[in-house]
mmCIF file of C-alpha atoms and ligand atoms in Angstrom:
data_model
loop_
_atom_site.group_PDB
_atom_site.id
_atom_site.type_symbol
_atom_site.label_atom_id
_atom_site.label_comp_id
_atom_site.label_asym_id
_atom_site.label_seq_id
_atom_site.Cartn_x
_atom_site.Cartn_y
_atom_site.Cartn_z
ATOM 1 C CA UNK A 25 0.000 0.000 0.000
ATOM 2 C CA UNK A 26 2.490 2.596 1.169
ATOM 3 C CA UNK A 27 4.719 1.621 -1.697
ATOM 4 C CA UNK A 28 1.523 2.544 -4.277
ATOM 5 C CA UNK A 29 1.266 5.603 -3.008
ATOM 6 C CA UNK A 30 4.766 6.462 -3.137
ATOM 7 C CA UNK A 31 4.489 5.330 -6.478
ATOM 8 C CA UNK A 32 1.496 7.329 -7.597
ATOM 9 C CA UNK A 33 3.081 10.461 -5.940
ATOM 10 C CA UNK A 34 5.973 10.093 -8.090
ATOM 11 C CA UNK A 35 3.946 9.687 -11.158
ATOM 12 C CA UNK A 36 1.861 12.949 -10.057
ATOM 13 C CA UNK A 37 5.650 14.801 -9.404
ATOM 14 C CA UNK A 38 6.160 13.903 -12.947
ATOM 15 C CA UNK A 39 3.070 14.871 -14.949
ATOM 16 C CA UNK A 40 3.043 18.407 -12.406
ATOM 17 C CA UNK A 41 7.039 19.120 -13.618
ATOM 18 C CA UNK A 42 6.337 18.413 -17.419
ATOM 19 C CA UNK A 43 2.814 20.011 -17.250
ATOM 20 C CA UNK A 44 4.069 22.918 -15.634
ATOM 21 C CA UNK A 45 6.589 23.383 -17.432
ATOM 22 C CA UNK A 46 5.358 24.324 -20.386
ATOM 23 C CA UNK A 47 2.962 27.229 -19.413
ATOM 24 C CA UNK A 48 4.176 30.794 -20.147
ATOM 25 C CA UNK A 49 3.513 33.417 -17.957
ATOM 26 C CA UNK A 50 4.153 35.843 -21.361
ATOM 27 C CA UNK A 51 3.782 35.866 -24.923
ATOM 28 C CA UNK A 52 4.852 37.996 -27.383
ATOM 29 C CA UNK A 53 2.620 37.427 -30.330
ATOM 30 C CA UNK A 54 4.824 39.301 -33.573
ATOM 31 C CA UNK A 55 2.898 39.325 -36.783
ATOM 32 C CA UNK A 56 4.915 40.291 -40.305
ATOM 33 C CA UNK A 57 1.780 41.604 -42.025
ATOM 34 C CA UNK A 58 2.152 40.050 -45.733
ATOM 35 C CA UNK A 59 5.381 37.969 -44.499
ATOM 36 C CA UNK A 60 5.073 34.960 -46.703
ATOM 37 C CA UNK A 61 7.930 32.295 -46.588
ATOM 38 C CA UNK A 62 9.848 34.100 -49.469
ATOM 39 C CA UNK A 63 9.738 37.286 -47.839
ATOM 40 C CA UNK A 64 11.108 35.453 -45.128
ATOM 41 C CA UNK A 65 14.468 33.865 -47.266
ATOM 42 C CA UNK A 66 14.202 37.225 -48.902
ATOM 43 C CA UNK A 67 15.247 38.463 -45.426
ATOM 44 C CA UNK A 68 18.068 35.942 -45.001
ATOM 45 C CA UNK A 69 19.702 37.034 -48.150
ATOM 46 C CA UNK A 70 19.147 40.930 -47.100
ATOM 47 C CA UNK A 71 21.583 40.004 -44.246
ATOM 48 C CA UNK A 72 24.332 39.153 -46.129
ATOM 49 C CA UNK A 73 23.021 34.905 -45.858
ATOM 50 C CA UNK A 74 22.741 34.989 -42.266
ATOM 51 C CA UNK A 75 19.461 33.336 -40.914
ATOM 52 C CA UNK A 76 16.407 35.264 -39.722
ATOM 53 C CA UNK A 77 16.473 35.539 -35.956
ATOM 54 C CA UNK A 78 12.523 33.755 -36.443
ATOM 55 C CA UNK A 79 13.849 30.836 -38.301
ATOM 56 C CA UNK A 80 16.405 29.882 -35.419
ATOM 57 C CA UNK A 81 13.771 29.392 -33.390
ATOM 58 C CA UNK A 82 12.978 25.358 -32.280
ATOM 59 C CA UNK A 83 10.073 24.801 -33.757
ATOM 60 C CA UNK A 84 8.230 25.730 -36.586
ATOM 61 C CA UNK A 85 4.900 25.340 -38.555
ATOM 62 C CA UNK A 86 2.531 26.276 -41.362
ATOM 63 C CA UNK A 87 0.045 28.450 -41.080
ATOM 64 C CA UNK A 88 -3.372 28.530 -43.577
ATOM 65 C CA UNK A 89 -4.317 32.202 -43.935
ATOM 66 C CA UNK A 90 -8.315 31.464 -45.700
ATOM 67 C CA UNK A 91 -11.005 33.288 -44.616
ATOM 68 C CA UNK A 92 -14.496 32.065 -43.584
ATOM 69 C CA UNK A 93 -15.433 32.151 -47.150
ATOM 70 C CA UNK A 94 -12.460 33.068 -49.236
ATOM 71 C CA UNK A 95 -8.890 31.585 -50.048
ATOM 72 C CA UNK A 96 -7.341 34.955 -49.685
ATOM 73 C CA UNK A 97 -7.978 37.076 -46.534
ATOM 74 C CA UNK A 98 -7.382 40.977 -46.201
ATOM 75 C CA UNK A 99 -5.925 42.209 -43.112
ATOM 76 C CA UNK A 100 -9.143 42.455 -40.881
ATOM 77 C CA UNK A 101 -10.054 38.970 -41.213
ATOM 78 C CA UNK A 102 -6.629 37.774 -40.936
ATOM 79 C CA UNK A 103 -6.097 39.545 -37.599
ATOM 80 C CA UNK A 104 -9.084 38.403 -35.847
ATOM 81 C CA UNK A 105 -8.533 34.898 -36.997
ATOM 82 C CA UNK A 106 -5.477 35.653 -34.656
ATOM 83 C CA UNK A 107 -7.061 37.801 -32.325
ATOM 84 C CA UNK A 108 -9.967 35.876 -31.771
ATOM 85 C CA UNK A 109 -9.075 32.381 -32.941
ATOM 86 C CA UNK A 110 -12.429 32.521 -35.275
ATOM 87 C CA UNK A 111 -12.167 33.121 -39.423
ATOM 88 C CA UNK A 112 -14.876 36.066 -40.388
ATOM 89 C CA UNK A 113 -15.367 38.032 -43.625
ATOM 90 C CA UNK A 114 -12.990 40.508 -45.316
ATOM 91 C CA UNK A 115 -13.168 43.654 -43.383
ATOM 92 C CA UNK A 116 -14.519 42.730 -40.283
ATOM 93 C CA UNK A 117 -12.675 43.393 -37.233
ATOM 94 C CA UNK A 118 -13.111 40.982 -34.507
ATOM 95 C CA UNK A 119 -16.962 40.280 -35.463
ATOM 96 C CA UNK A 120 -18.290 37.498 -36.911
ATOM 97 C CA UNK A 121 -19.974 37.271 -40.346
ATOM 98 C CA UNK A 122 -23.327 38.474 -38.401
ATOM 99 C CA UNK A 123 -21.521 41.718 -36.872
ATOM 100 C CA UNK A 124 -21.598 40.174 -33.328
ATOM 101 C CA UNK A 125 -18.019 40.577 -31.633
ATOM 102 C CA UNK A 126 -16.025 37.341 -31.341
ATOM 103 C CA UNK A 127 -14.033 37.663 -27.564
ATOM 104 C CA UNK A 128 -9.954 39.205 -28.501
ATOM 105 C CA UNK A 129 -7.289 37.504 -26.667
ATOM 106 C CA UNK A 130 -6.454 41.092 -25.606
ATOM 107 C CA UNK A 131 -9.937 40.682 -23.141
ATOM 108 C CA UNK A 132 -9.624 37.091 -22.667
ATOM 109 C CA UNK A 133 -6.344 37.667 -20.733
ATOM 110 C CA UNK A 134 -6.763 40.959 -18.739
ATOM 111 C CA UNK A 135 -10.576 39.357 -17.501
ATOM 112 C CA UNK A 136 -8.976 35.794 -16.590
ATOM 113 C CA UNK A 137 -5.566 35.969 -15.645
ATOM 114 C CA UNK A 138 -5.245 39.460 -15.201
ATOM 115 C CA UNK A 139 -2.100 39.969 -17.811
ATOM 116 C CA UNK A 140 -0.960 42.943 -18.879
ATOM 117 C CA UNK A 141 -1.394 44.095 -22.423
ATOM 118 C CA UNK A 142 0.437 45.990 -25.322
ATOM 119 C CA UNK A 143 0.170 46.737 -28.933
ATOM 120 C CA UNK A 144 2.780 47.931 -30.470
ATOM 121 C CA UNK A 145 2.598 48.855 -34.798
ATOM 122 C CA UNK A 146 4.368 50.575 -37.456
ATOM 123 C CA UNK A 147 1.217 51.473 -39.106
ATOM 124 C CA UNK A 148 -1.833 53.788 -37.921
ATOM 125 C CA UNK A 149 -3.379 52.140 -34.595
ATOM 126 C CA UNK A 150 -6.263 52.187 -35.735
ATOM 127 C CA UNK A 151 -5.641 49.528 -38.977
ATOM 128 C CA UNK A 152 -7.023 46.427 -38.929
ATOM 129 C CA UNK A 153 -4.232 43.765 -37.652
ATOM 130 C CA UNK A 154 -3.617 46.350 -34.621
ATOM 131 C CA UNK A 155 -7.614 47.190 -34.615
ATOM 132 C CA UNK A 156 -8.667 43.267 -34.239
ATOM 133 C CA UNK A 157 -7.161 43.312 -30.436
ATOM 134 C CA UNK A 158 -9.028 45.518 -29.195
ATOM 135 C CA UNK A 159 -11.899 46.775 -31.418
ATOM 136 C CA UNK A 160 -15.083 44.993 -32.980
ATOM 137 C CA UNK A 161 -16.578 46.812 -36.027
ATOM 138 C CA UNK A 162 -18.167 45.148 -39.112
ATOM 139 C CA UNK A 163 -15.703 47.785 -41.203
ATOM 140 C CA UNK A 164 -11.999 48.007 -41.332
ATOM 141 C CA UNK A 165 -12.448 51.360 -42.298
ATOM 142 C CA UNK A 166 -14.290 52.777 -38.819
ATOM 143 C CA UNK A 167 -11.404 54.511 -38.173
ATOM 144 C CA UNK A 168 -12.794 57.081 -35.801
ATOM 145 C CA UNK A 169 -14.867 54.625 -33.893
ATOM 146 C CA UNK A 170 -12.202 52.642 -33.803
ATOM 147 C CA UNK A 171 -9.910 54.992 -32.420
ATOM 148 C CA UNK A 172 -12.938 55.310 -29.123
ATOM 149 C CA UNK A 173 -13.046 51.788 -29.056
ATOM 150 C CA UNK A 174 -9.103 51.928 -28.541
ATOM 151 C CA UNK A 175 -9.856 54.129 -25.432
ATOM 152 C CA UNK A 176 -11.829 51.996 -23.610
ATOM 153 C CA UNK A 177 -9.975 49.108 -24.242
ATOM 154 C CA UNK A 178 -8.130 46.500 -21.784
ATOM 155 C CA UNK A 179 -4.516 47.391 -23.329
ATOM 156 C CA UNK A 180 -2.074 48.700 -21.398
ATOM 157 C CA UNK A 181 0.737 49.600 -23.873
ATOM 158 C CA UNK A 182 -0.029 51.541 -27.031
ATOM 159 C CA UNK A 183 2.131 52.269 -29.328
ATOM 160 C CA UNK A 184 1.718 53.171 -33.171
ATOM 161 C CA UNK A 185 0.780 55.819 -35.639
ATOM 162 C CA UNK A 186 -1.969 58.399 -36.358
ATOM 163 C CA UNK A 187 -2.576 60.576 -33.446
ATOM 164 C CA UNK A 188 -5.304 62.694 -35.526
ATOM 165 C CA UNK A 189 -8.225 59.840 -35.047
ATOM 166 C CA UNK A 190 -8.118 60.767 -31.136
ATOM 167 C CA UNK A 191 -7.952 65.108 -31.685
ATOM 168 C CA UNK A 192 -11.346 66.745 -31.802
ATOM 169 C CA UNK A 193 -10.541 68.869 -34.343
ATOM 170 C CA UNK A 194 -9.770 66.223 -36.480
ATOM 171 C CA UNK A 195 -12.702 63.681 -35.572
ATOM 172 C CA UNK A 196 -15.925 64.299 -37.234
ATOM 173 C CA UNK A 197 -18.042 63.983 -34.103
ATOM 174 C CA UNK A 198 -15.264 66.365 -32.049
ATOM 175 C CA UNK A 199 -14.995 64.378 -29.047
ATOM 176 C CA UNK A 200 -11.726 64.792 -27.402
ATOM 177 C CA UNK A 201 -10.344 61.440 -26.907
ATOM 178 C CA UNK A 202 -7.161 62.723 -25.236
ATOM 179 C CA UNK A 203 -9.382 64.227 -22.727
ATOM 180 C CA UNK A 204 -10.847 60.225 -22.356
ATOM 181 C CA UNK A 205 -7.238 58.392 -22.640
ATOM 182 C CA UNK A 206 -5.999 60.543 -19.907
ATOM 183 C CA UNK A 207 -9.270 59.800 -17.701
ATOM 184 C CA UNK A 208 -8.648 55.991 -18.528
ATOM 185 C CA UNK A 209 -5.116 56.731 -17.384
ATOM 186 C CA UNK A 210 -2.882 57.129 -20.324
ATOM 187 C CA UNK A 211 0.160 58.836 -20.509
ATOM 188 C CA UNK A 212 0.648 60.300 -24.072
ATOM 189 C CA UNK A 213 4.224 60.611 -25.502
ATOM 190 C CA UNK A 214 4.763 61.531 -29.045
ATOM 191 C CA UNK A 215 8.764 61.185 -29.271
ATOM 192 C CA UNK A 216 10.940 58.749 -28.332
ATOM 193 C CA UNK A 217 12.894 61.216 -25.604
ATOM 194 C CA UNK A 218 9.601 61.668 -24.288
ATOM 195 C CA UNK A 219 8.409 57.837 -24.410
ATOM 196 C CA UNK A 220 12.223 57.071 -22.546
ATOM 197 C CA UNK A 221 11.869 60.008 -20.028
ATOM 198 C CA UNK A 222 8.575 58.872 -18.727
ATOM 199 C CA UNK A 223 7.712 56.066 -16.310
ATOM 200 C CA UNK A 224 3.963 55.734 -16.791
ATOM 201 C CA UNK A 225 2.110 53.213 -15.437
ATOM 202 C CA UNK A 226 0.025 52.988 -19.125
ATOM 203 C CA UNK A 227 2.034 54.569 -22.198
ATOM 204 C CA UNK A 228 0.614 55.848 -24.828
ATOM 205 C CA UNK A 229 2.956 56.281 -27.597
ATOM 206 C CA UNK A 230 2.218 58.234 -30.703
ATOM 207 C CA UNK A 231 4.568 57.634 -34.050
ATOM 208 C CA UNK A 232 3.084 59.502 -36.339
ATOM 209 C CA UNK A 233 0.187 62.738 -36.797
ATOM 210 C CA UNK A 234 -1.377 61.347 -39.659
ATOM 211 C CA UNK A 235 0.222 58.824 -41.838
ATOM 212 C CA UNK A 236 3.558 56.499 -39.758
ATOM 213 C CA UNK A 237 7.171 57.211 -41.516
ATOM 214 C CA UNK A 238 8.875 54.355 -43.299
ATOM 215 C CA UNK A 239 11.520 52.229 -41.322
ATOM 216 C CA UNK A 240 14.268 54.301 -43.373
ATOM 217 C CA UNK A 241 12.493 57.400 -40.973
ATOM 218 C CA UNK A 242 11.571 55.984 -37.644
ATOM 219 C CA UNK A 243 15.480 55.517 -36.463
ATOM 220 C CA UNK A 244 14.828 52.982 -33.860
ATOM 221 C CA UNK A 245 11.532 53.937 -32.820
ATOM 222 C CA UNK A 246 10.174 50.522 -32.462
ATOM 223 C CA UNK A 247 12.992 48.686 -30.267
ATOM 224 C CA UNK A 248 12.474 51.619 -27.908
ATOM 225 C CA UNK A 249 9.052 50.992 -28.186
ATOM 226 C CA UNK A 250 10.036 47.287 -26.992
ATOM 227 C CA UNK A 251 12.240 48.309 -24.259
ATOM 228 C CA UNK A 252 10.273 50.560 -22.991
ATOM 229 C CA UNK A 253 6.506 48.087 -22.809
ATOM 230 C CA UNK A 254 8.972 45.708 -21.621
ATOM 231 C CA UNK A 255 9.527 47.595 -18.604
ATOM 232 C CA UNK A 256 5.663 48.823 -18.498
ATOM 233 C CA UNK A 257 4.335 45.165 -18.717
ATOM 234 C CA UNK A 258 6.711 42.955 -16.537
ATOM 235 C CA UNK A 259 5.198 45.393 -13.829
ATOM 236 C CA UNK A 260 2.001 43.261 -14.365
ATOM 237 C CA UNK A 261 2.817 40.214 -11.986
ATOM 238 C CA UNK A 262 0.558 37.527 -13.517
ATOM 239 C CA UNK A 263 2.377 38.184 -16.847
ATOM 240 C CA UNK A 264 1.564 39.875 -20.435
ATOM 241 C CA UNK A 265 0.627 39.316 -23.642
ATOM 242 C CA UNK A 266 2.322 41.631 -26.257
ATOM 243 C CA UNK A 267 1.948 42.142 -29.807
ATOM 244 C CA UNK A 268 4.371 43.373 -32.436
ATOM 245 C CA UNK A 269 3.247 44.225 -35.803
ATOM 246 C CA UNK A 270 6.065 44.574 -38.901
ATOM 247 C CA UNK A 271 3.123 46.197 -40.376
ATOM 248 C CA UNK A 272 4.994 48.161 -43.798
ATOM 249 C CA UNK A 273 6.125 44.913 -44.871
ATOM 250 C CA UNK A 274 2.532 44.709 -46.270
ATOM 251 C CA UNK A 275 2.751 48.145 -47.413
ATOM 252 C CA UNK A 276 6.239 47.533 -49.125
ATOM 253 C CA UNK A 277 4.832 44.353 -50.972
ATOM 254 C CA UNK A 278 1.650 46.168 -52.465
ATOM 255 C CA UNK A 279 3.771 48.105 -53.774
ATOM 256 C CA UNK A 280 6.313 45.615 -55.102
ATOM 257 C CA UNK A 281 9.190 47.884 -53.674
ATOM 258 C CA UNK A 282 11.384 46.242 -52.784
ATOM 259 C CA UNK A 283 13.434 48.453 -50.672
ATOM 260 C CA UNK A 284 11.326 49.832 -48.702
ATOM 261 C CA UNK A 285 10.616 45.927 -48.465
ATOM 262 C CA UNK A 286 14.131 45.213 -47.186
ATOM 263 C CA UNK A 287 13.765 48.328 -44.886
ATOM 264 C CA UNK A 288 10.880 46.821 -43.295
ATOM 265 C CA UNK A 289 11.521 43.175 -42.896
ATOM 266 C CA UNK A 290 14.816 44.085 -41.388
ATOM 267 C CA UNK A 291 13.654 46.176 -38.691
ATOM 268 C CA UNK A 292 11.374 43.665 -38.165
ATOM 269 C CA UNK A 293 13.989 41.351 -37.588
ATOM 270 C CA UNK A 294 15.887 43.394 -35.263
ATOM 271 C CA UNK A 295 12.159 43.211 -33.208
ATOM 272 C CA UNK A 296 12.218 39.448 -33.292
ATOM 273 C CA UNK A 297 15.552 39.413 -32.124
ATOM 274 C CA UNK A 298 14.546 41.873 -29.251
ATOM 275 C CA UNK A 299 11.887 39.810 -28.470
ATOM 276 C CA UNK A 300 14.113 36.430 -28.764
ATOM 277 C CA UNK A 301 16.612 37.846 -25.947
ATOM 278 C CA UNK A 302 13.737 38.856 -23.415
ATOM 279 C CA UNK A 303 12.441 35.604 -23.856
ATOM 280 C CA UNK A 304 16.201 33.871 -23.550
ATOM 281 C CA UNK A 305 16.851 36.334 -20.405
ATOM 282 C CA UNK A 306 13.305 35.276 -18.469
ATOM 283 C CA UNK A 307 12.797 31.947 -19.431
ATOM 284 C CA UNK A 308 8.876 32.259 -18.496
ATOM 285 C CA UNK A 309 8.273 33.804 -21.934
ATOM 286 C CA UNK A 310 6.740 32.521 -25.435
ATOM 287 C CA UNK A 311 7.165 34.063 -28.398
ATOM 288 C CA UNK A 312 5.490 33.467 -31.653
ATOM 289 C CA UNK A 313 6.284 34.587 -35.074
ATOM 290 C CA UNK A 314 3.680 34.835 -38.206
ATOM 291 C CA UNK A 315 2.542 37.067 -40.376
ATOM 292 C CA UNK A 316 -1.934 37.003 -41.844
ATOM 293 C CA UNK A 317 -1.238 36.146 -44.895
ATOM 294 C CA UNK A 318 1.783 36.863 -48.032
ATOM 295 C CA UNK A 319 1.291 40.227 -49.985
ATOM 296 C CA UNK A 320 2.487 40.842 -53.485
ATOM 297 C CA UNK A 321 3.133 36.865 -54.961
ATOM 298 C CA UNK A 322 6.904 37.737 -54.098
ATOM 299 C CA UNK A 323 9.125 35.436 -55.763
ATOM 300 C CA UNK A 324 13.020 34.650 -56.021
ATOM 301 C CA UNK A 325 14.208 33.278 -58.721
ATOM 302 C CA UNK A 326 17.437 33.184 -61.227
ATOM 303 C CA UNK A 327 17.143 36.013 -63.897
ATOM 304 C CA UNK A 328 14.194 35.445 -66.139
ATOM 305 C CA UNK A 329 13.974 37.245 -69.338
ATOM 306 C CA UNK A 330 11.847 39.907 -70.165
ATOM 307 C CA UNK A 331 10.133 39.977 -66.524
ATOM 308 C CA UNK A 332 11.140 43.009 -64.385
ATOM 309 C CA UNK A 333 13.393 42.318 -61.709
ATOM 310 C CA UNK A 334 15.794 43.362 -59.132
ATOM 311 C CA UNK A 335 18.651 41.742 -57.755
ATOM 312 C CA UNK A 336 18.447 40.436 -54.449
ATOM 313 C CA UNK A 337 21.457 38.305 -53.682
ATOM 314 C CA UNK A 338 24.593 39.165 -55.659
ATOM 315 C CA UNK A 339 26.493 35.390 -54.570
ATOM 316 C CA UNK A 340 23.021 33.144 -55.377
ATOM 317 C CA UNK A 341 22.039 35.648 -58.161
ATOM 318 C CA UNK A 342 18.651 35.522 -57.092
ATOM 319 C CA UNK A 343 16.559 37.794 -58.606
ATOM 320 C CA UNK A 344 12.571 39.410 -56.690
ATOM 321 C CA UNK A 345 9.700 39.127 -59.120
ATOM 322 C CA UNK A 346 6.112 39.971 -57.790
ATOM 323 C CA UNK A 347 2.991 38.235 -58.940
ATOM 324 C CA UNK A 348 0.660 40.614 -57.864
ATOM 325 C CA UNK A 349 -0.041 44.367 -55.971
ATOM 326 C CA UNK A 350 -2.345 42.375 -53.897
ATOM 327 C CA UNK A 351 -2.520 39.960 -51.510
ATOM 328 C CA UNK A 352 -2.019 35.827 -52.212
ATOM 329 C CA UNK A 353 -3.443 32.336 -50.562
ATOM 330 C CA UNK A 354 0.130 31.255 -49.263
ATOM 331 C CA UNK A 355 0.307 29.900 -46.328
ATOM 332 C CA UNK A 356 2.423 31.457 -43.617
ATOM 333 C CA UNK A 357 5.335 30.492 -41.776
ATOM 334 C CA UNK A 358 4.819 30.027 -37.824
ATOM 335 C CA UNK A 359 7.962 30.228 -35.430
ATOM 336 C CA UNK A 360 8.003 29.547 -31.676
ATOM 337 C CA UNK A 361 10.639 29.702 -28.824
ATOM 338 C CA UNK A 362 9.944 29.407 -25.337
ATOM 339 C CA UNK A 363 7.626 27.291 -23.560
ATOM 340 C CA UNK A 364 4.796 25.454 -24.990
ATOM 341 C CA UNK A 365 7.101 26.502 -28.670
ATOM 342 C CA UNK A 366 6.744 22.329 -29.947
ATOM 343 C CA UNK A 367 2.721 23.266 -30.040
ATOM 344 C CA UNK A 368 3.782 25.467 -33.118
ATOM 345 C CA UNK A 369 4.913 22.437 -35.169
ATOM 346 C CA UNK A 370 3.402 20.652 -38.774
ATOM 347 C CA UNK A 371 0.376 22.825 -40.789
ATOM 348 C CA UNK A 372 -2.774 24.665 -38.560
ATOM 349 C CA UNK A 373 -5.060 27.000 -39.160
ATOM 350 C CA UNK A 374 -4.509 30.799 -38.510
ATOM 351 C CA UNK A 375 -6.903 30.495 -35.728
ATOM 352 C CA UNK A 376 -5.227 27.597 -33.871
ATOM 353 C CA UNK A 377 -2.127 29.826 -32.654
ATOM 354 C CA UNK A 378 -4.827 31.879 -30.825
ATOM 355 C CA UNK A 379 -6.651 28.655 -29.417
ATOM 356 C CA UNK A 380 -2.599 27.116 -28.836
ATOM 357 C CA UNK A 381 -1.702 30.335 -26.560
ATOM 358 C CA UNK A 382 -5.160 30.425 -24.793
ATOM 359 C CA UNK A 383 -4.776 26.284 -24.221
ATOM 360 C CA UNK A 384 -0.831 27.306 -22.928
ATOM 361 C CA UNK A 385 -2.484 30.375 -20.652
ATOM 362 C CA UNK A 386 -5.162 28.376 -19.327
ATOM 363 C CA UNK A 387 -2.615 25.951 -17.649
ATOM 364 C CA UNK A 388 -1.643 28.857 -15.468
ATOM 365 C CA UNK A 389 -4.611 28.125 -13.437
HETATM 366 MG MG1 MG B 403 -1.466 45.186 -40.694
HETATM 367 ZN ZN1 ZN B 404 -2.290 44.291 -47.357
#
């Protein structure tokens, strides 16, 4: 008898250890917006045929990027698939095909583990990949509503361009939103002396008036931005959840430039690699690595006649041709370190990273 339970106790030791484990009290969620895998080896040969940080990362996977209804998804859809772990329509942000809002992991987190929680984007705040954690509107395009919705959010960390959407003068129904993010307790800073010199409890950090610089004229505007929620969130003892956005890749890819491409996947880069040494450093920490779908059909190829190209890679003569202005079908790479990473492994849907994270959070309890 006494020998059984000795026995059972050290089966239950066991199963706690490797259960508990693998739960992360963070995760950094960063999304390349139109990052398909080419853009991805595109990146490799950018730096001189060193790896991406991502793809040193243990374990990898394929993502599919459909819609509810469509093989190629825009932005909106993409980012609630992410957000909310449920495929809608084109242009809806965080709603389902009916307009109802689907739950964002942003509000699944703060109501039951009581995480802290930051966006931080190289676009407007208000787009739609930003937009689907922490907004639900049936149009991508809501912009101002958007904007209020952003207010009264759960997020604790906000960084990313556009501050016009929150000035009265500038909002079509006036209301002063500045007035409302300081009520809700945000701290605005619209440089990055300001962003370093403060110690606010809930930044607020504003890139851009109207429409965000290119990575070639942020300087290092979005490792500070890093460094600085890093500091804001790890405040937050039951942990945070933290996402990056690379969004000008997309931008770059629509419009087949490819250096302003370069520019962007780069800096990106530098953000995984940011994120990659927190996670090293702590050792409670998960990051993941996707993008919501491939932009532009990029391609790399030897030269092909008559087809306009650009050289990429000088030593494998590889040569960037673009398919398209729009956005493609591809699936996505997925990279994870940290634990609960060897979740990330073999093909999923977009929405299973959401339901993977929530399945690795819910272990906390
Ligand atoms: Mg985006
Ligand atoms: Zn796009």
């Amino acid at each position: 008898m006494k020998k059984n339970l000795f026995i059972l106790f050290f089966i239950f030791l066991i199963f706690s250890y490797l259960y508990g484990q693998k739960a992360p009290k963070n995760v950094i969620l960063l999304i390349g917006d139109g990052m398909g895998p080419v853009q991805v080896e595109a990146l490799s040969y950018l730096k001189s045929g060193k790896p991406a940080v991502m793809t040193q990362f243990p374990y990898h996977g394929i993502s599919n990027t459909n819609n509810l209804r469509d093989s190629i998804t825009d932005s909106a859809a993409g980012g609630s698939a992410l957000s909310t772990g449920k495929k809608t329509l084109n242009g809806h942000v965080a709603t389902d095909e009916n307009g109802n809002p689907n739950e964002n992991i942003v509000e699944w987190v703060s109501r039951e583990n009581n995480m802290g929680t930051g966006i931080i984007v190289t676009s407007h705040i208000t787009d739609a990949t930003p937009a689907a954690f922490y907004a639900h509107v049936n149009s991508r395009k809501e912009h101002e509503e958007i904007a209020r919705q952003l207010v009264f959010s759960d997020l604790d960390f906000v960084a990313g361009g556009y501050l016009n959407y929150f000035l009265p003068e500038e909002r079509k129904d006036h209301l002063n939103l500045l007035d409302s993010l300081d009520i809700r307790g945000f701290t605005l800073n619209t440089s990055i002396a300001e962003m370093n010199n403060a110690v606010a409890a809930k930044p607020f950090v504003m890139l851009s008036e109207k429409y965000p610089p290119k990575a070639s004229e942020r300087e290092s505007w979005l490792q500070n931005c890093m460094y600085n929620a890093f500091d804001c969130l790890t405040r937050h003892t039951n942990g945070f959840f933290l996402m990056v956005e690379g969004s000008q890749i997309d931008w770059a890819c629509h419009d087949n430039d490819f250096d302003h491409f370069a520019d962007e996947i780069l800096e990106f880069d530098k953000a995984v690699q940011i994120a990659y040494e927190f996670a090293m450093a702590n050792d409670e920490t998960l990051v993941v690595v996707t993008a919501d779908h491939e932009t532009g059909g990029m391609s790399l190829d030897p030269a092909i006649k008559k087809v306009k190209k650009k050289l990429v890679s000088q030593e494998v003569g590889k040569y960037v041709t673009w398919g398209t202005k729009r956005h493609t079908g591809k699936p996505v790479n997925v990279y994870a370190f940290g634990p609960g990473s060897e979740l990330f492994q073999g093909e999923m849907e977009n929405t299973d990273i959401y339901l993977k994270i929530k399945n690795l959070l819910n272990r906390k309890h």
